[in-house]
Amino acid sequence: MKVPAQNFKGIEYVQISSLPKEQEKLIWKSISYKSIIIILKEKELINDCLQYQHYLFWYENVYKAKVGELKNQDLVAA
């Protein structure tokens, strides 16, 4: 399931720790740490954000492919 964007001062982003657990684990394994952005929101430092456009690209090109692989493995094993 694709998550909706959060918005702070015009920056659309997702907070990685708020993603579904399966996505959170896989995204940490498959993105460059250079893609992580830090947002200071009401004196709170949120240090695990990803621009939404990067999340969408990852979701379409990495996550969906991985989920497809797992489904294919389940079909072969059955």
CSV table of C-alpha atoms in Angstrom, one decimal:
chain,number,residue,atom,x,y,z
A,1,MET,CA,0.0,0.0,0.0
A,2,LYS,CA,1.4,3.4,-1.0
A,3,VAL,CA,1.3,5.9,1.8
A,4,PRO,CA,0.1,9.5,1.2
A,5,ALA,CA,2.6,12.4,1.4
A,6,GLN,CA,3.1,14.6,4.4
A,7,ASN,CA,3.7,18.2,3.7
A,8,PHE,CA,5.8,20.7,5.6
A,9,LYS,CA,6.3,24.2,4.2
A,10,GLY,CA,5.7,22.9,0.7
A,11,ILE,CA,8.0,19.9,1.0
A,12,GLU,CA,6.2,16.7,0.3
A,13,TYR,CA,7.8,13.8,2.2
A,14,VAL,CA,7.3,10.5,4.0
A,15,GLN,CA,8.8,9.7,7.4
A,16,ILE,CA,10.4,6.3,7.0
A,17,SER,CA,9.6,5.1,10.5
A,18,SER,CA,5.9,5.7,9.9
A,19,LEU,CA,5.8,3.4,6.8
A,20,PRO,CA,4.3,-0.1,7.1
A,21,LYS,CA,7.0,-2.3,8.7
A,22,GLU,CA,7.7,-4.3,5.5
A,23,GLN,CA,8.3,-1.1,3.5
A,24,GLU,CA,10.4,0.4,6.3
A,25,LYS,CA,12.7,-2.6,6.4
A,26,LEU,CA,13.1,-2.8,2.6
A,27,ILE,CA,13.6,0.9,2.1
A,28,TRP,CA,16.5,1.1,4.6
A,29,LYS,CA,18.2,-1.7,2.6
A,30,SER,CA,17.6,-0.2,-0.8
A,31,ILE,CA,18.1,3.6,-0.7
A,32,SER,CA,21.1,5.7,-0.5
A,33,TYR,CA,21.6,7.5,2.8
A,34,LYS,CA,22.2,10.7,0.7
A,35,SER,CA,18.5,10.6,-0.1
A,36,ILE,CA,17.5,11.1,3.6
A,37,ILE,CA,16.4,14.6,4.5
A,38,ILE,CA,16.1,16.1,7.9
A,39,ILE,CA,13.1,18.3,8.8
A,40,LEU,CA,12.9,20.6,11.8
A,41,LYS,CA,9.2,20.8,12.7
A,42,GLU,CA,8.2,22.8,15.7
A,43,LYS,CA,11.5,22.3,17.5
A,44,GLU,CA,11.4,18.5,16.7
A,45,LEU,CA,14.1,17.1,14.5
A,46,ILE,CA,12.8,14.4,12.2
A,47,ASN,CA,15.8,12.7,10.7
A,48,ASP,CA,14.4,9.9,8.7
A,49,CYS,CA,12.5,11.6,5.9
A,50,LEU,CA,12.4,10.9,2.2
A,51,GLN,CA,11.1,13.3,-0.4
A,52,TYR,CA,7.8,12.0,-1.7
A,53,GLN,CA,8.9,11.8,-5.3
A,54,HIS,CA,11.8,9.6,-4.3
A,55,TYR,CA,9.4,7.4,-2.2
A,56,LEU,CA,7.1,7.0,-5.2
A,57,PHE,CA,10.0,6.1,-7.5
A,58,TRP,CA,11.2,3.5,-4.9
A,59,TYR,CA,7.7,2.2,-4.4
A,60,GLU,CA,7.1,1.7,-8.2
A,61,ASN,CA,10.5,0.3,-9.1
A,62,VAL,CA,11.8,-1.5,-6.0
A,63,TYR,CA,9.0,-2.4,-3.7
A,64,LYS,CA,6.5,-3.6,-6.3
A,65,ALA,CA,9.3,-5.7,-7.9
A,66,LYS,CA,10.2,-7.2,-4.6
A,67,VAL,CA,6.6,-8.1,-3.7
A,68,GLY,CA,6.2,-9.6,-7.2
A,69,GLU,CA,9.3,-11.8,-6.6
A,70,LEU,CA,7.9,-13.0,-3.3
A,71,LYS,CA,4.6,-13.9,-4.9
A,72,ASN,CA,6.3,-15.8,-7.7
A,73,GLN,CA,8.4,-17.7,-5.2
A,74,ASP,CA,5.2,-18.6,-3.3
A,75,LEU,CA,3.6,-19.9,-6.5
A,76,VAL,CA,6.6,-22.0,-7.4
A,77,ALA,CA,6.8,-23.5,-3.9
A,78,ALA,CA,3.1,-24.4,-3.9
